[in-house]
């Protein structure tokens, strides 16, 4: 039997899938929309108290205590909740469970950069569908793809824009297969989203995360809600033990004891995002309307300004050639003194250019 060449061991085409790169390693990281105020207090004390205890045993198979906590808050049954190693994991598991290699997944473009990557990892073809002129998702165009899975993200990353509920409901009403509604930024949006409703909709998975408003990105915790049948299918794809015991305990604390802290910090992020947008606008930079804790600011000066911010210890996400938008800076909203630093570097950068 002939042996495969070492560079042909991976599945055909697999090595063309990019590895993720992030802009970290700066004093102030505003590049990934995590909680710029940090981890909430009860979750922090859970982690301190937990240090060293319990690590010799496996965690719960599917994260029952977190399922119960999410279910309580959402007013649904724990059988309607799936947990994962970040919502990345929930998305990845759902994609491979609900579409077969060679099937398609339709998604708005631009959207969460990992979505097409998870699709390709699972040998499922991503079909990008441009946003509408007002940066909403295009229900008719998404439906016209006939894709096995339709992915929606509202509010959307990286645009920050929300899609009206009636547009999302139209996709759900007519989709041939599973509809994934990614609500990673729902806590900033000021509208309830579909988390509680998903179990009563036949073909919908709503995904949320502890990485943004809840301040636990480093622990990797995400969850989804859907009918028990959809949840069970995703859990088959997920496998056991995805949520480590410390992450599960901290997430439960963040969603219960820290609930007030989370709401207050989210409100502060939204208020500072509005102030930041106004201040940028006074400098001639106009951000897209946002329903999140970040702003997308299209400008041909993106690369120059991002380099200048970086030289000043501040990381933002610099996008190049976003469809329909060109180059754009994505900036996480944080405490106001930090926003003032950002504004002052940008003001200098604009003056110097
Ligand atoms: N969905 C969206 C829209 C996101 O922006 C992100 C994180 N950038 C995720 C999902 C993944 O989040 P998590 O940290 O829970 O894997």
mmCIF file of C-alpha atoms and ligand atoms in Angstrom:
data_model
loop_
_atom_site.group_PDB
_atom_site.id
_atom_site.type_symbol
_atom_site.label_atom_id
_atom_site.label_comp_id
_atom_site.label_asym_id
_atom_site.label_seq_id
_atom_site.Cartn_x
_atom_site.Cartn_y
_atom_site.Cartn_z
ATOM 1 C CA UNK A 1 0.000 0.000 0.000
ATOM 2 C CA UNK A 2 1.445 3.416 -0.916
ATOM 3 C CA UNK A 3 1.708 5.894 1.857
ATOM 4 C CA UNK A 4 0.359 9.430 1.574
ATOM 5 C CA UNK A 5 2.859 12.237 1.371
ATOM 6 C CA UNK A 6 3.198 14.045 4.689
ATOM 7 C CA UNK A 7 1.707 17.245 3.207
ATOM 8 C CA UNK A 8 -1.312 15.286 1.942
ATOM 9 C CA UNK A 9 -2.358 13.737 5.230
ATOM 10 C CA UNK A 10 -5.104 16.271 5.907
ATOM 11 C CA UNK A 11 -8.484 16.031 4.176
ATOM 12 C CA UNK A 12 -8.469 17.465 0.653
ATOM 13 C CA UNK A 13 -8.644 21.264 0.692
ATOM 14 C CA UNK A 14 -8.483 21.344 4.490
ATOM 15 C CA UNK A 15 -5.206 23.221 4.768
ATOM 16 C CA UNK A 16 -6.750 26.156 2.898
ATOM 17 C CA UNK A 17 -8.928 26.851 5.962
ATOM 18 C CA UNK A 18 -7.321 29.758 7.812
ATOM 19 C CA UNK A 19 -6.218 29.655 11.426
ATOM 20 C CA UNK A 20 -7.613 32.538 13.442
ATOM 21 C CA UNK A 21 -5.399 35.485 14.239
ATOM 22 C CA UNK A 22 -6.215 38.097 16.846
ATOM 23 C CA UNK A 23 -4.807 41.496 17.589
ATOM 24 C CA UNK A 24 -4.125 40.931 21.312
ATOM 25 C CA UNK A 25 -0.921 41.851 23.189
ATOM 26 C CA UNK A 26 -1.723 45.491 23.863
ATOM 27 C CA UNK A 27 -2.248 47.397 27.101
ATOM 28 C CA UNK A 28 -5.908 48.074 26.312
ATOM 29 C CA UNK A 29 -7.611 45.568 24.036
ATOM 30 C CA UNK A 30 -10.727 46.976 22.367
ATOM 31 C CA UNK A 31 -10.534 44.533 19.466
ATOM 32 C CA UNK A 32 -12.863 41.721 20.486
ATOM 33 C CA UNK A 33 -15.969 43.240 22.132
ATOM 34 C CA UNK A 34 -15.352 41.545 25.469
ATOM 35 C CA UNK A 35 -16.301 43.255 28.741
ATOM 36 C CA UNK A 36 -13.905 46.162 29.219
ATOM 37 C CA UNK A 37 -14.929 46.355 32.903
ATOM 38 C CA UNK A 38 -13.678 42.820 33.506
ATOM 39 C CA UNK A 39 -15.231 39.818 35.252
ATOM 40 C CA UNK A 40 -18.228 40.369 37.565
ATOM 41 C CA UNK A 41 -17.576 40.078 41.333
ATOM 42 C CA UNK A 42 -19.524 36.927 42.285
ATOM 43 C CA UNK A 43 -18.024 35.003 39.361
ATOM 44 C CA UNK A 44 -14.581 36.185 40.446
ATOM 45 C CA UNK A 45 -15.063 34.970 44.012
ATOM 46 C CA UNK A 46 -16.391 31.638 42.767
ATOM 47 C CA UNK A 47 -13.190 31.247 40.758
ATOM 48 C CA UNK A 48 -11.001 32.222 43.713
ATOM 49 C CA UNK A 49 -12.780 29.778 46.021
ATOM 50 C CA UNK A 50 -12.761 27.023 43.417
ATOM 51 C CA UNK A 51 -9.024 27.115 42.792
ATOM 52 C CA UNK A 52 -7.635 23.614 43.074
ATOM 53 C CA UNK A 53 -10.859 21.890 44.107
ATOM 54 C CA UNK A 54 -12.680 19.417 41.925
ATOM 55 C CA UNK A 55 -10.224 19.387 39.051
ATOM 56 C CA UNK A 56 -9.451 15.693 39.451
ATOM 57 C CA UNK A 57 -12.998 14.745 38.435
ATOM 58 C CA UNK A 58 -14.817 15.209 35.153
ATOM 59 C CA UNK A 59 -17.352 18.025 34.983
ATOM 60 C CA UNK A 60 -21.048 17.399 34.416
ATOM 61 C CA UNK A 61 -21.712 15.733 31.051
ATOM 62 C CA UNK A 62 -23.760 18.498 29.472
ATOM 63 C CA UNK A 63 -23.587 21.321 32.031
ATOM 64 C CA UNK A 64 -26.849 20.645 33.921
ATOM 65 C CA UNK A 65 -26.506 23.417 36.511
ATOM 66 C CA UNK A 66 -25.963 26.012 33.808
ATOM 67 C CA UNK A 67 -28.823 24.583 31.785
ATOM 68 C CA UNK A 68 -31.110 25.000 34.815
ATOM 69 C CA UNK A 69 -29.896 28.549 35.390
ATOM 70 C CA UNK A 70 -30.448 29.603 31.783
ATOM 71 C CA UNK A 71 -33.824 27.845 31.741
ATOM 72 C CA UNK A 72 -34.954 29.610 34.949
ATOM 73 C CA UNK A 73 -34.023 32.995 33.569
ATOM 74 C CA UNK A 74 -35.602 32.355 30.190
ATOM 75 C CA UNK A 75 -38.747 30.724 31.610
ATOM 76 C CA UNK A 76 -38.200 27.510 29.653
ATOM 77 C CA UNK A 77 -37.323 23.890 30.436
ATOM 78 C CA UNK A 78 -33.662 22.832 30.925
ATOM 79 C CA UNK A 79 -34.300 20.312 28.129
ATOM 80 C CA UNK A 80 -34.441 23.325 25.796
ATOM 81 C CA UNK A 81 -30.891 24.499 26.619
ATOM 82 C CA UNK A 82 -27.529 23.370 25.244
ATOM 83 C CA UNK A 83 -24.197 24.563 26.653
ATOM 84 C CA UNK A 84 -20.828 24.683 24.986
ATOM 85 C CA UNK A 85 -17.187 25.660 25.083
ATOM 86 C CA UNK A 86 -18.062 29.175 23.968
ATOM 87 C CA UNK A 87 -20.916 29.821 21.567
ATOM 88 C CA UNK A 88 -18.301 28.977 18.904
ATOM 89 C CA UNK A 89 -18.713 25.385 20.038
ATOM 90 C CA UNK A 90 -22.519 25.499 19.949
ATOM 91 C CA UNK A 91 -22.399 26.917 16.397
ATOM 92 C CA UNK A 92 -19.833 24.381 15.210
ATOM 93 C CA UNK A 93 -21.755 21.426 16.692
ATOM 94 C CA UNK A 94 -25.081 22.634 15.280
ATOM 95 C CA UNK A 95 -23.654 23.179 11.804
ATOM 96 C CA UNK A 96 -22.292 19.650 11.518
ATOM 97 C CA UNK A 97 -25.421 18.099 13.033
ATOM 98 C CA UNK A 98 -27.901 19.869 10.769
ATOM 99 C CA UNK A 99 -26.083 19.931 7.419
ATOM 100 C CA UNK A 100 -24.208 17.185 5.628
ATOM 101 C CA UNK A 101 -20.881 17.588 3.831
ATOM 102 C CA UNK A 102 -21.665 19.280 0.511
ATOM 103 C CA UNK A 103 -24.770 21.094 1.837
ATOM 104 C CA UNK A 104 -24.885 24.873 2.058
ATOM 105 C CA UNK A 105 -25.268 27.408 4.845
ATOM 106 C CA UNK A 106 -26.444 30.931 3.980
ATOM 107 C CA UNK A 107 -25.165 33.824 6.062
ATOM 108 C CA UNK A 108 -25.250 37.615 5.900
ATOM 109 C CA UNK A 109 -22.066 39.221 4.589
ATOM 110 C CA UNK A 110 -20.278 40.674 6.421
ATOM 111 C CA UNK A 111 -20.962 38.746 9.609
ATOM 112 C CA UNK A 112 -19.108 36.883 12.365
ATOM 113 C CA UNK A 113 -15.854 35.843 10.669
ATOM 114 C CA UNK A 114 -15.818 32.369 12.190
ATOM 115 C CA UNK A 115 -19.139 31.341 10.679
ATOM 116 C CA UNK A 116 -17.825 30.555 7.195
ATOM 117 C CA UNK A 117 -14.769 28.968 8.811
ATOM 118 C CA UNK A 118 -16.843 26.592 10.964
ATOM 119 C CA UNK A 119 -18.851 25.759 7.851
ATOM 120 C CA UNK A 120 -15.770 24.847 5.866
ATOM 121 C CA UNK A 121 -14.265 22.861 8.758
ATOM 122 C CA UNK A 122 -17.387 20.716 8.558
ATOM 123 C CA UNK A 123 -17.229 20.513 4.748
ATOM 124 C CA UNK A 124 -20.357 22.641 4.381
ATOM 125 C CA UNK A 125 -20.326 25.413 1.803
ATOM 126 C CA UNK A 126 -20.935 28.939 3.121
ATOM 127 C CA UNK A 127 -23.091 31.121 0.847
ATOM 128 C CA UNK A 128 -22.599 34.820 1.637
ATOM 129 C CA UNK A 129 -25.625 37.097 1.175
ATOM 130 C CA UNK A 130 -25.031 40.890 1.178
ATOM 131 C CA UNK A 131 -26.731 43.003 3.843
ATOM 132 C CA UNK A 132 -29.465 45.417 2.733
ATOM 133 C CA UNK A 133 -28.738 49.122 2.197
ATOM 134 C CA UNK A 134 -29.581 49.808 5.852
ATOM 135 C CA UNK A 135 -27.283 47.020 7.083
ATOM 136 C CA UNK A 136 -30.043 44.584 7.970
ATOM 137 C CA UNK A 137 -30.212 40.969 6.896
ATOM 138 C CA UNK A 138 -31.915 40.355 3.575
ATOM 139 C CA UNK A 139 -34.668 37.808 4.302
ATOM 140 C CA UNK A 140 -35.677 37.198 0.682
ATOM 141 C CA UNK A 141 -32.115 36.756 -0.560
ATOM 142 C CA UNK A 142 -31.223 34.426 2.329
ATOM 143 C CA UNK A 143 -34.331 32.319 1.670
ATOM 144 C CA UNK A 144 -33.673 32.284 -2.086
ATOM 145 C CA UNK A 145 -30.430 30.363 -1.495
ATOM 146 C CA UNK A 146 -32.482 27.318 -0.415
ATOM 147 C CA UNK A 147 -29.637 26.588 2.024
ATOM 148 C CA UNK A 148 -29.936 23.731 4.493
ATOM 149 C CA UNK A 149 -29.044 26.117 7.342
ATOM 150 C CA UNK A 150 -29.633 29.869 7.469
ATOM 151 C CA UNK A 151 -27.457 31.776 9.938
ATOM 152 C CA UNK A 152 -28.661 35.156 11.182
ATOM 153 C CA UNK A 153 -26.767 37.409 13.553
ATOM 154 C CA UNK A 154 -28.645 40.193 15.286
ATOM 155 C CA UNK A 155 -27.245 42.515 16.349
ATOM 156 C CA UNK A 156 -24.675 41.647 13.723
ATOM 157 C CA UNK A 157 -20.917 41.491 14.147
ATOM 158 C CA UNK A 158 -18.979 43.397 12.784
ATOM 159 C CA UNK A 159 -21.577 45.979 11.711
ATOM 160 C CA UNK A 160 -23.287 46.275 15.117
ATOM 161 C CA UNK A 161 -26.603 46.734 13.347
ATOM 162 C CA UNK A 162 -29.829 45.032 14.438
ATOM 163 C CA UNK A 163 -32.238 43.393 12.023
ATOM 164 C CA UNK A 164 -35.954 44.135 12.610
ATOM 165 C CA UNK A 165 -37.822 41.278 14.310
ATOM 166 C CA UNK A 166 -40.301 40.930 11.429
ATOM 167 C CA UNK A 167 -37.418 40.219 9.009
ATOM 168 C CA UNK A 168 -36.061 37.496 11.313
ATOM 169 C CA UNK A 169 -39.549 36.025 11.708
ATOM 170 C CA UNK A 170 -40.003 35.956 7.949
ATOM 171 C CA UNK A 171 -36.840 33.868 7.540
ATOM 172 C CA UNK A 172 -37.989 31.514 10.306
ATOM 173 C CA UNK A 173 -41.445 31.136 8.765
ATOM 174 C CA UNK A 174 -40.139 30.111 5.335
ATOM 175 C CA UNK A 175 -36.719 28.474 5.908
ATOM 176 C CA UNK A 176 -36.411 24.916 4.610
ATOM 177 C CA UNK A 177 -34.041 23.811 7.405
ATOM 178 C CA UNK A 178 -32.539 25.038 10.662
ATOM 179 C CA UNK A 179 -32.340 28.782 11.333
ATOM 180 C CA UNK A 180 -29.552 29.814 13.698
ATOM 181 C CA UNK A 181 -30.094 33.194 15.333
ATOM 182 C CA UNK A 182 -26.817 34.349 16.883
ATOM 183 C CA UNK A 183 -27.614 36.782 19.709
ATOM 184 C CA UNK A 184 -24.076 37.146 21.094
ATOM 185 C CA UNK A 185 -24.731 40.862 21.696
ATOM 186 C CA UNK A 186 -28.374 40.636 22.820
ATOM 187 C CA UNK A 187 -27.652 42.028 26.300
ATOM 188 C CA UNK A 188 -26.801 45.403 24.724
ATOM 189 C CA UNK A 189 -29.659 45.511 22.235
ATOM 190 C CA UNK A 190 -32.520 46.664 24.459
ATOM 191 C CA UNK A 191 -34.929 44.133 22.932
ATOM 192 C CA UNK A 192 -35.697 40.654 24.299
ATOM 193 C CA UNK A 193 -34.568 38.609 21.278
ATOM 194 C CA UNK A 194 -35.787 35.068 20.694
ATOM 195 C CA UNK A 195 -34.067 33.214 23.551
ATOM 196 C CA UNK A 196 -37.285 32.377 25.432
ATOM 197 C CA UNK A 197 -39.320 31.812 22.312
ATOM 198 C CA UNK A 198 -36.940 29.454 20.483
ATOM 199 C CA UNK A 199 -38.358 26.265 22.106
ATOM 200 C CA UNK A 200 -41.794 27.053 20.730
ATOM 201 C CA UNK A 201 -40.437 27.604 17.214
ATOM 202 C CA UNK A 202 -39.845 24.405 15.321
ATOM 203 C CA UNK A 203 -36.625 25.063 13.504
ATOM 204 C CA UNK A 204 -34.734 27.726 15.434
ATOM 205 C CA UNK A 205 -31.545 27.664 17.495
ATOM 206 C CA UNK A 206 -30.764 30.863 19.401
ATOM 207 C CA UNK A 207 -27.116 31.196 20.506
ATOM 208 C CA UNK A 208 -25.775 33.382 23.308
ATOM 209 C CA UNK A 209 -22.448 33.786 25.069
ATOM 210 C CA UNK A 210 -20.823 34.596 28.413
ATOM 211 C CA UNK A 211 -17.898 36.198 26.559
ATOM 212 C CA UNK A 212 -19.337 39.684 26.036
ATOM 213 C CA UNK A 213 -21.718 41.236 28.609
ATOM 214 C CA UNK A 214 -20.920 38.570 31.234
ATOM 215 C CA UNK A 215 -17.169 39.194 31.258
ATOM 216 C CA UNK A 216 -16.099 35.534 31.068
ATOM 217 C CA UNK A 217 -14.487 35.241 27.617
ATOM 218 C CA UNK A 218 -11.452 33.447 29.065
ATOM 219 C CA UNK A 219 -13.596 30.653 30.490
ATOM 220 C CA UNK A 220 -15.251 29.833 27.143
ATOM 221 C CA UNK A 221 -18.947 29.451 27.918
ATOM 222 C CA UNK A 222 -21.797 29.676 25.434
ATOM 223 C CA UNK A 223 -25.308 28.327 25.238
ATOM 224 C CA UNK A 224 -28.271 27.922 22.972
ATOM 225 C CA UNK A 225 -32.025 27.441 23.259
ATOM 226 C CA UNK A 226 -34.292 25.418 20.976
ATOM 227 C CA UNK A 227 -36.814 22.574 21.059
ATOM 228 C CA UNK A 228 -35.701 19.526 23.073
ATOM 229 C CA UNK A 229 -35.312 17.613 19.790
ATOM 230 C CA UNK A 230 -32.899 20.197 18.356
ATOM 231 C CA UNK A 231 -30.998 20.372 21.654
ATOM 232 C CA UNK A 232 -30.610 16.610 21.776
ATOM 233 C CA UNK A 233 -29.277 16.543 18.219
ATOM 234 C CA UNK A 234 -26.705 19.234 19.001
ATOM 235 C CA UNK A 235 -25.624 17.371 22.143
ATOM 236 C CA UNK A 236 -24.936 14.265 20.062
ATOM 237 C CA UNK A 237 -22.622 16.382 17.936
ATOM 238 C CA UNK A 238 -21.118 18.171 20.949
ATOM 239 C CA UNK A 239 -20.204 15.176 23.052
ATOM 240 C CA UNK A 240 -19.760 15.259 26.848
ATOM 241 C CA UNK A 241 -17.565 17.361 29.180
ATOM 242 C CA UNK A 242 -17.253 20.449 26.988
ATOM 243 C CA UNK A 243 -17.852 22.851 29.865
ATOM 244 C CA UNK A 244 -15.174 22.673 32.554
ATOM 245 C CA UNK A 245 -16.341 22.751 36.176
ATOM 246 C CA UNK A 246 -14.880 26.169 36.990
ATOM 247 C CA UNK A 247 -16.417 27.738 33.918
ATOM 248 C CA UNK A 248 -19.807 26.243 34.725
ATOM 249 C CA UNK A 249 -19.778 27.466 38.351
ATOM 250 C CA UNK A 250 -18.617 30.950 37.380
ATOM 251 C CA UNK A 251 -21.215 31.226 34.618
ATOM 252 C CA UNK A 252 -24.011 30.262 37.025
ATOM 253 C CA UNK A 253 -22.804 32.956 39.461
ATOM 254 C CA UNK A 254 -22.526 35.540 36.673
ATOM 255 C CA UNK A 255 -26.093 34.884 35.576
ATOM 256 C CA UNK A 256 -27.583 34.899 39.096
ATOM 257 C CA UNK A 257 -25.671 36.839 41.783
ATOM 258 C CA UNK A 258 -24.022 39.125 39.231
ATOM 259 C CA UNK A 259 -27.173 39.824 37.206
ATOM 260 C CA UNK A 260 -27.395 43.452 38.416
ATOM 261 C CA UNK A 261 -23.703 44.137 37.733
ATOM 262 C CA UNK A 262 -24.052 42.742 34.219
ATOM 263 C CA UNK A 263 -27.084 44.920 33.436
ATOM 264 C CA UNK A 264 -25.374 48.045 34.817
ATOM 265 C CA UNK A 265 -22.112 47.511 32.928
ATOM 266 C CA UNK A 266 -24.009 46.767 29.718
ATOM 267 C CA UNK A 267 -25.932 50.027 30.127
ATOM 268 C CA UNK A 268 -22.650 51.876 30.695
ATOM 269 C CA UNK A 269 -21.138 50.277 27.588
ATOM 270 C CA UNK A 270 -24.141 51.385 25.547
ATOM 271 C CA UNK A 271 -24.028 54.942 26.956
ATOM 272 C CA UNK A 272 -20.299 55.208 26.222
ATOM 273 C CA UNK A 273 -20.780 53.784 22.741
ATOM 274 C CA UNK A 274 -23.287 56.560 22.035
ATOM 275 C CA UNK A 275 -20.885 59.225 23.377
ATOM 276 C CA UNK A 276 -18.033 57.725 21.366
ATOM 277 C CA UNK A 277 -20.128 57.740 18.215
ATOM 278 C CA UNK A 278 -21.087 61.411 18.743
ATOM 279 C CA UNK A 279 -17.472 62.414 19.377
ATOM 280 C CA UNK A 280 -16.248 60.560 16.274
ATOM 281 C CA UNK A 281 -18.979 62.135 14.235
ATOM 282 C CA UNK A 282 -17.786 65.595 15.338
ATOM 283 C CA UNK A 283 -14.401 64.602 13.820
ATOM 284 C CA UNK A 284 -16.047 63.649 10.535
ATOM 285 C CA UNK A 285 -16.081 59.871 11.141
ATOM 286 C CA UNK A 286 -19.509 58.361 11.000
ATOM 287 C CA UNK A 287 -20.115 55.033 12.689
ATOM 288 C CA UNK A 288 -22.847 52.628 11.693
ATOM 289 C CA UNK A 289 -25.891 52.627 13.985
ATOM 290 C CA UNK A 290 -25.079 50.047 16.673
ATOM 291 C CA UNK A 291 -27.165 47.910 19.020
ATOM 292 C CA UNK A 292 -24.067 46.380 20.657
ATOM 293 C CA UNK A 293 -21.083 47.249 22.864
ATOM 294 C CA UNK A 294 -19.002 48.225 19.840
ATOM 295 C CA UNK A 295 -18.948 50.595 16.892
ATOM 296 C CA UNK A 296 -18.009 49.945 13.295
ATOM 297 C CA UNK A 297 -16.461 53.037 11.776
ATOM 298 C CA UNK A 298 -15.856 52.860 8.033
ATOM 299 C CA UNK A 299 -12.899 55.018 6.986
ATOM 300 C CA UNK A 300 -10.162 54.719 4.388
ATOM 301 C CA UNK A 301 -7.782 55.756 7.205
ATOM 302 C CA UNK A 302 -8.475 52.526 9.112
ATOM 303 C CA UNK A 303 -5.019 50.976 8.770
ATOM 304 C CA UNK A 304 -3.178 54.184 9.662
ATOM 305 C CA UNK A 305 -5.401 54.931 12.655
ATOM 306 C CA UNK A 306 -5.228 51.331 13.937
ATOM 307 C CA UNK A 307 -1.414 51.453 13.759
ATOM 308 C CA UNK A 308 -1.399 54.745 15.638
ATOM 309 C CA UNK A 309 -3.718 53.387 18.323
ATOM 310 C CA UNK A 310 -1.550 50.290 18.635
ATOM 311 C CA UNK A 311 1.561 52.442 19.051
ATOM 312 C CA UNK A 312 -0.319 54.032 21.946
ATOM 313 C CA UNK A 313 -1.095 50.679 23.563
ATOM 314 C CA UNK A 314 -4.672 50.369 22.268
ATOM 315 C CA UNK A 315 -5.847 47.474 20.113
ATOM 316 C CA UNK A 316 -8.874 47.765 17.854
ATOM 317 C CA UNK A 317 -9.991 45.515 15.006
ATOM 318 C CA UNK A 318 -9.027 46.905 11.595
ATOM 319 C CA UNK A 319 -11.103 45.388 8.794
ATOM 320 C CA UNK A 320 -10.034 45.776 5.192
ATOM 321 C CA UNK A 321 -12.378 45.583 2.208
ATOM 322 C CA UNK A 322 -15.530 44.671 4.086
ATOM 323 C CA UNK A 323 -18.257 43.991 1.508
ATOM 324 C CA UNK A 324 -20.220 47.189 0.860
ATOM 325 C CA UNK A 325 -18.238 49.091 3.490
ATOM 326 C CA UNK A 326 -14.549 49.091 2.569
ATOM 327 C CA UNK A 327 -12.023 49.537 5.359
ATOM 328 C CA UNK A 328 -13.478 49.997 8.822
ATOM 329 C CA UNK A 329 -12.409 50.153 12.464
ATOM 330 C CA UNK A 330 -14.305 48.133 15.034
ATOM 331 C CA UNK A 331 -13.937 49.599 18.500
ATOM 332 C CA UNK A 332 -15.248 48.038 21.732
ATOM 333 C CA UNK A 333 -16.974 50.516 24.067
ATOM 334 C CA UNK A 334 -15.295 50.640 27.484
ATOM 335 C CA UNK A 335 -14.964 52.974 30.491
ATOM 336 C CA UNK A 336 -15.098 56.606 29.426
ATOM 337 C CA UNK A 337 -11.476 57.521 30.333
ATOM 338 C CA UNK A 338 -10.383 54.756 27.928
ATOM 339 C CA UNK A 339 -12.677 56.137 25.225
ATOM 340 C CA UNK A 340 -11.123 59.569 25.756
ATOM 341 C CA UNK A 341 -7.688 58.087 25.103
ATOM 342 C CA UNK A 342 -8.971 56.493 21.911
ATOM 343 C CA UNK A 343 -10.534 59.761 20.769
ATOM 344 C CA UNK A 344 -7.396 61.746 21.451
ATOM 345 C CA UNK A 345 -5.180 59.353 19.444
ATOM 346 C CA UNK A 346 -7.675 59.367 16.565
ATOM 347 C CA UNK A 347 -7.909 63.168 16.636
ATOM 348 C CA UNK A 348 -4.110 63.418 16.435
ATOM 349 C CA UNK A 349 -4.044 60.821 13.670
ATOM 350 C CA UNK A 350 -6.610 62.710 11.597
ATOM 351 C CA UNK A 351 -4.758 65.987 12.073
ATOM 352 C CA UNK A 352 -1.442 64.435 11.068
ATOM 353 C CA UNK A 353 -2.823 62.807 7.906
HETATM 354 N N1 LIG B 1 -21.061 35.036 17.669
HETATM 355 C C1 LIG B 1 -20.666 36.296 17.487
HETATM 356 C C2 LIG B 1 -21.532 37.185 16.668
HETATM 357 C C3 LIG B 1 -19.478 36.759 18.043
HETATM 358 O O1 LIG B 1 -19.088 38.022 17.827
HETATM 359 C C4 LIG B 1 -18.681 35.876 18.808
HETATM 360 C C5 LIG B 1 -17.367 36.286 19.415
HETATM 361 N N2 LIG B 1 -16.625 37.193 18.752
HETATM 362 C C6 LIG B 1 -19.130 34.581 18.963
HETATM 363 C C7 LIG B 1 -20.318 34.182 18.400
HETATM 364 C C8 LIG B 1 -18.334 33.550 19.718
HETATM 365 O O2 LIG B 1 -18.344 33.810 21.067
HETATM 366 P P1 LIG B 1 -17.779 32.800 22.133
HETATM 367 O O3 LIG B 1 -16.706 33.517 22.835
HETATM 368 O O4 LIG B 1 -18.957 32.487 23.009
HETATM 369 O O5 LIG B 1 -17.300 31.569 21.436
#
